[in-house]
Amino acid sequence: MRPKVIAGNWKMHHGPSATRRFFSRFFSEFSPRFEGAEPTILIFPPAISLPAAAESRGGRPEIGLGIQNIHWESKGALTGEHSASMALAAGARFALVGHSERRHVFGETDAQVELKVAAAIRESLTPVVCVGETLDERRGGQVEEVIVRQLDAALLGVPEGAKKPILVAYEPVWAIGTGETATTDDVAEAHGILRRRLTEVRSDGFAQGVAILYGGSVKPGNAADLLAVADVDGVLVGAASLDPESFARIAESG
Ligand code: 13P
């Protein structure tokens, strides 16, 4: 059994002070249990808020922190970027890679996703690879083609024998920030495709070690149903992760 992972992607919300307030209210709402070797509650604040998040989290191993984006170079003349090693030094252990906003707003390509996955693993960050189709691609019957292509590109960046596996997040673009949630059948189908592909490209053992999260308009009212779907190992929550009470309710569903 893979433990359920409840992840919050704060996107461009919550500076350092709001981050401290979030944690103090979150901890008064919810006491995460810690049973495994890996954190099961992940928070991805803006990079500038990572030190505040690390300080507020204290010594609680059940909460993992991540950065929302990294550059694949370790340093250089790259104004505005952050390297994986800097994220690690600021308290991150995870990195979102290929989020749909990075792909569609900032033009991130599959080739860059591969480089970022490789850079994250090289620096001991666990990549959380985001994949998902647009509405046009879904209407065109291309769901499998798109998410398999995105997954394959990311897997090129994972060295054979990598100790800690990646996480994958299926986030249909049309369900992000729209209030539209994929049906549980859509989610089961996409997660099944991803699990089978992980097995085909690597091995059954590798595939079984990869948590596949669903993201797209997850909220307290639908989290339990989504988490009950076959092959759904967790959720990646945007808007509803900004409020400590609503994130705590979602975390209790896991
Ligand atoms: P929403 O939960 O706001 O739809 O965002 C999902 C998402 O993009 C998480 O990474």
Short mmCIF file of C-alpha atoms and ligand atoms in Angstrom, two decimals:
data_model
loop_
_atom_site.label_atom_id
_atom_site.label_comp_id
_atom_site.label_asym_id
_atom_site.label_seq_id
_atom_site.Cartn_x
_atom_site.Cartn_y
_atom_site.Cartn_z
CA MET A 1 0.00 0.00 0.00
CA ARG A 2 1.34 3.40 -0.95
CA PRO A 3 0.41 6.01 1.69
CA LYS A 4 -1.81 8.80 0.32
CA VAL A 5 0.06 12.00 -0.44
CA ILE A 6 -1.75 15.31 0.05
CA ALA A 7 0.10 18.11 -1.71
CA GLY A 8 -0.63 21.84 -1.86
CA ASN A 9 0.69 23.99 -4.70
CA TRP A 10 0.36 27.57 -3.54
CA LYS A 11 1.36 28.99 -6.94
CA MET A 12 2.03 32.76 -6.59
CA HIS A 13 0.33 33.16 -3.21
CA HIS A 14 1.52 33.54 0.41
CA GLY A 15 4.70 35.49 1.07
CA PRO A 16 6.80 34.75 4.20
CA SER A 17 4.38 36.27 6.78
CA ALA A 18 1.31 34.61 5.27
CA THR A 19 3.29 31.35 5.20
CA ARG A 20 3.95 31.55 8.94
CA ARG A 21 0.28 32.30 9.60
CA PHE A 22 -0.76 29.35 7.41
CA PHE A 23 1.37 26.86 9.35
CA SER A 24 0.28 28.02 12.78
CA ARG A 25 -3.40 27.70 11.79
CA PHE A 26 -2.84 24.44 9.91
CA PHE A 27 -1.22 22.82 12.95
CA SER A 28 -4.08 23.96 15.20
CA GLU A 29 -6.56 22.39 12.74
CA PHE A 30 -4.79 19.15 11.95
CA SER A 31 -2.20 16.83 13.46
CA PRO A 32 -0.62 14.86 10.67
CA ARG A 33 0.24 11.26 11.48
CA PHE A 34 3.65 10.06 10.47
CA GLU A 35 3.89 6.40 9.73
CA GLY A 36 6.26 5.98 6.84
CA ALA A 37 9.72 6.94 5.76
CA GLU A 38 8.51 9.70 3.44
CA PRO A 39 6.45 12.82 4.18
CA THR A 40 2.80 12.52 3.18
CA ILE A 41 1.79 16.18 3.34
CA LEU A 42 3.68 18.27 0.80
CA ILE A 43 3.58 22.04 0.51
CA PHE A 44 4.95 23.97 -2.44
CA PRO A 45 5.14 27.64 -1.42
CA PRO A 46 6.65 30.36 -3.59
CA ALA A 47 10.46 29.94 -3.50
CA ILE A 48 10.85 33.14 -1.49
CA SER A 49 8.67 31.66 1.27
CA LEU A 50 10.55 28.35 1.57
CA PRO A 51 12.75 29.47 4.50
CA ALA A 52 9.66 30.72 6.40
CA ALA A 53 7.90 27.41 5.66
CA ALA A 54 10.92 25.39 6.80
CA GLU A 55 11.12 27.35 10.06
CA SER A 56 7.34 27.09 10.71
CA ARG A 57 7.25 23.38 9.93
CA GLY A 58 9.83 22.80 12.67
CA GLY A 59 10.96 19.22 13.10
CA ARG A 60 7.80 17.61 11.76
CA PRO A 61 8.91 14.89 9.31
CA GLU A 62 5.37 14.31 8.00
CA ILE A 63 5.44 17.67 6.21
CA GLY A 64 7.63 17.87 3.13
CA LEU A 65 8.42 21.11 1.35
CA GLY A 66 8.97 21.62 -2.32
CA ILE A 67 9.82 24.26 -4.88
CA GLN A 68 7.39 24.97 -7.74
CA ASN A 69 10.00 25.14 -10.48
CA ILE A 70 13.77 24.78 -10.88
CA HIS A 71 16.32 25.53 -13.56
CA TRP A 72 18.43 22.60 -14.73
CA GLU A 73 21.75 24.45 -14.40
CA SER A 74 23.33 24.47 -10.95
CA LYS A 75 24.33 28.16 -11.18
CA GLY A 76 24.90 30.88 -13.73
CA ALA A 77 23.76 34.11 -15.32
CA LEU A 78 20.06 33.15 -15.31
CA THR A 79 18.22 36.09 -13.80
CA GLY A 80 15.17 35.12 -11.79
CA GLU A 81 15.85 31.37 -11.73
CA HIS A 82 16.55 28.97 -8.85
CA SER A 83 18.70 25.84 -8.97
CA ALA A 84 17.83 22.54 -7.36
CA SER A 85 20.74 22.88 -4.91
CA MET A 86 19.48 26.31 -3.80
CA ALA A 87 16.01 24.87 -3.25
CA LEU A 88 17.53 22.06 -1.18
CA ALA A 89 19.48 24.56 0.93
CA ALA A 90 16.27 26.54 1.53
CA GLY A 91 14.49 23.45 2.90
CA ALA A 92 12.90 21.86 -0.18
CA ARG A 93 13.03 18.09 -0.71
CA PHE A 94 10.61 18.00 -3.67
CA ALA A 95 10.28 19.95 -6.94
CA LEU A 96 7.26 20.34 -9.18
CA VAL A 97 8.35 19.86 -12.77
CA GLY A 98 6.27 20.56 -15.88
CA HIS A 99 3.25 22.06 -14.14
CA SER A 100 0.69 23.03 -16.77
CA GLU A 101 1.15 26.73 -15.98
CA ARG A 102 4.87 26.35 -16.66
CA ARG A 103 4.11 24.55 -19.92
CA HIS A 104 1.29 26.76 -21.15
CA VAL A 105 2.11 30.20 -19.69
CA PHE A 106 5.91 30.00 -19.80
CA GLY A 107 6.34 27.70 -22.80
CA GLU A 108 8.16 24.90 -20.99
CA THR A 109 8.87 21.96 -23.32
CA ASP A 110 9.12 18.21 -22.79
CA ALA A 111 12.89 18.49 -23.39
CA GLN A 112 13.19 21.03 -20.56
CA VAL A 113 11.09 18.80 -18.31
CA GLU A 114 13.61 16.00 -18.91
CA LEU A 115 16.51 18.31 -17.97
CA LYS A 116 14.72 19.54 -14.84
CA VAL A 117 13.88 16.01 -13.69
CA ALA A 118 17.53 15.02 -14.12
CA ALA A 119 18.73 18.14 -12.26
CA ALA A 120 16.32 17.55 -9.38
CA ILE A 121 17.43 13.93 -8.94
CA ARG A 122 21.12 14.88 -9.21
CA GLU A 123 20.65 17.28 -6.28
CA SER A 124 18.56 14.82 -4.21
CA LEU A 125 15.21 16.53 -4.76
CA THR A 126 12.28 14.25 -5.60
CA PRO A 127 10.60 15.49 -8.77
CA VAL A 128 6.81 15.64 -8.94
CA VAL A 129 6.21 15.44 -12.68
CA CYS A 130 2.97 17.04 -13.84
CA VAL A 131 1.23 15.79 -16.97
CA GLY A 132 -2.19 16.49 -18.45
CA GLU A 133 -4.12 17.19 -21.61
CA THR A 134 -5.88 20.39 -22.72
CA LEU A 135 -9.60 20.43 -23.47
CA ASP A 136 -8.93 20.39 -27.23
CA GLU A 137 -6.65 17.38 -26.83
CA ARG A 138 -9.32 15.58 -24.79
CA ARG A 139 -12.00 16.38 -27.38
CA GLY A 140 -9.62 15.15 -30.07
CA GLY A 141 -9.24 11.78 -28.31
CA GLN A 142 -5.56 12.42 -27.57
CA VAL A 143 -5.46 11.97 -23.78
CA GLU A 144 -3.30 8.85 -23.85
CA GLU A 145 -0.98 10.16 -26.55
CA VAL A 146 -0.35 13.43 -24.68
CA ILE A 147 0.16 12.12 -21.17
CA VAL A 148 2.31 9.19 -22.34
CA ARG A 149 4.48 11.59 -24.38
CA GLN A 150 4.90 13.90 -21.37
CA LEU A 151 5.64 10.99 -19.02
CA ASP A 152 8.15 9.40 -21.42
CA ALA A 153 10.06 12.69 -21.71
CA ALA A 154 10.25 13.02 -17.93
CA LEU A 155 11.41 9.39 -17.53
CA LEU A 156 14.36 10.08 -19.83
CA GLY A 157 15.66 12.29 -17.01
CA VAL A 158 15.43 9.51 -14.39
CA PRO A 159 18.67 7.51 -14.26
CA GLU A 160 18.37 3.72 -14.19
CA GLY A 161 18.58 2.55 -10.59
CA ALA A 162 17.58 5.94 -9.13
CA LYS A 163 17.06 5.27 -5.43
CA LYS A 164 14.05 7.49 -4.74
CA PRO A 165 11.40 7.29 -7.43
CA ILE A 166 9.61 10.26 -8.88
CA LEU A 167 6.01 11.22 -8.16
CA VAL A 168 3.62 11.89 -11.03
CA ALA A 169 0.64 14.27 -10.95
CA TYR A 170 -2.14 13.90 -13.52
CA GLU A 171 -3.61 17.37 -13.89
CA PRO A 172 -5.98 17.78 -16.83
CA VAL A 173 -5.45 21.40 -17.92
CA TRP A 174 -9.19 22.03 -18.32
CA ALA A 175 -9.79 21.08 -14.67
CA ILE A 176 -7.21 23.45 -13.18
CA GLY A 177 -8.67 26.50 -11.49
CA THR A 178 -11.97 26.06 -13.32
CA GLY A 179 -14.12 24.32 -10.73
CA GLU A 180 -14.45 21.45 -13.26
CA THR A 181 -13.23 18.17 -11.80
CA ALA A 182 -12.54 15.16 -13.96
CA THR A 183 -15.01 12.34 -13.34
CA THR A 184 -13.77 9.45 -11.27
CA ASP A 185 -13.92 7.33 -14.47
CA ASP A 186 -11.71 9.82 -16.35
CA VAL A 187 -9.27 9.85 -13.45
CA ALA A 188 -9.18 6.04 -13.15
CA GLU A 189 -8.52 5.73 -16.89
CA ALA A 190 -5.70 8.31 -16.96
CA HIS A 191 -4.02 6.92 -13.84
CA GLY A 192 -4.26 3.40 -15.24
CA ILE A 193 -2.59 4.57 -18.46
CA LEU A 194 0.22 6.20 -16.49
CA ARG A 195 0.78 3.17 -14.23
CA ARG A 196 0.91 0.83 -17.26
CA ARG A 197 3.34 3.13 -19.05
CA LEU A 198 5.64 3.28 -16.01
CA THR A 199 5.69 -0.52 -16.05
CA GLU A 200 6.37 -0.71 -19.80
CA VAL A 201 9.18 1.86 -19.79
CA ARG A 202 10.81 0.71 -16.52
CA SER A 203 9.46 -2.23 -14.52
CA ASP A 204 6.56 -3.29 -12.38
CA GLY A 205 8.64 -2.65 -9.25
CA PHE A 206 9.43 0.89 -10.41
CA ALA A 207 5.80 1.57 -11.33
CA GLN A 208 4.54 0.34 -7.98
CA GLY A 209 6.89 2.73 -6.18
CA VAL A 210 5.58 5.80 -7.98
CA ALA A 211 2.75 7.73 -6.30
CA ILE A 212 0.37 9.13 -8.92
CA LEU A 213 -1.55 12.18 -7.68
CA TYR A 214 -4.64 13.77 -9.20
CA GLY A 215 -4.90 17.57 -9.46
CA GLY A 216 -7.58 19.93 -10.77
CA SER A 217 -10.22 21.65 -8.64
CA VAL A 218 -9.74 19.31 -5.66
CA LYS A 219 -11.60 20.60 -2.60
CA PRO A 220 -12.81 19.26 0.75
CA GLY A 221 -16.11 18.12 -0.83
CA ASN A 222 -14.57 15.90 -3.54
CA ALA A 223 -11.20 14.81 -2.10
CA ALA A 224 -12.40 11.58 -0.47
CA ASP A 225 -14.12 10.36 -3.68
CA LEU A 226 -11.03 11.13 -5.77
CA LEU A 227 -8.70 9.47 -3.25
CA ALA A 228 -10.83 6.32 -3.38
CA VAL A 229 -10.26 5.86 -7.14
CA ALA A 230 -7.99 2.98 -8.20
CA ASP A 231 -4.40 4.11 -8.77
CA VAL A 232 -4.95 7.51 -7.13
CA ASP A 233 -2.23 7.79 -4.50
CA GLY A 234 -2.89 11.38 -3.54
CA VAL A 235 -4.01 14.80 -4.65
CA LEU A 236 -2.24 17.98 -5.76
CA VAL A 237 -4.38 20.88 -4.61
CA GLY A 238 -4.18 24.46 -5.85
CA ALA A 239 -6.69 27.05 -4.63
CA ALA A 240 -8.09 24.92 -1.78
CA SER A 241 -4.59 24.47 -0.31
CA LEU A 242 -4.24 28.20 0.44
CA ASP A 243 -6.68 28.08 3.32
CA PRO A 244 -5.40 26.06 6.31
CA GLU A 245 -8.87 24.84 7.30
CA SER A 246 -9.77 23.60 3.84
CA PHE A 247 -6.33 22.01 3.34
CA ALA A 248 -6.67 20.31 6.74
CA ARG A 249 -10.09 18.89 5.72
CA ILE A 250 -8.55 17.53 2.50
CA ALA A 251 -5.60 16.08 4.43
CA GLU A 252 -8.07 14.28 6.72
CA SER A 253 -9.60 12.61 3.65
CA GLY A 254 -6.29 10.88 2.88
P1 13P B 1 -6.70 24.05 -8.55
O1 13P B 1 -6.84 23.08 -7.40
O2 13P B 1 -6.80 25.48 -8.12
O3 13P B 1 -7.60 23.68 -9.69
O4 13P B 1 -5.19 23.90 -9.10
C1 13P B 1 -4.69 22.63 -9.38
C2 13P B 1 -3.23 22.72 -9.63
O5 13P B 1 -2.79 23.28 -10.61
C3 13P B 1 -2.33 22.15 -8.62
O6 13P B 1 -1.02 22.09 -9.09
#
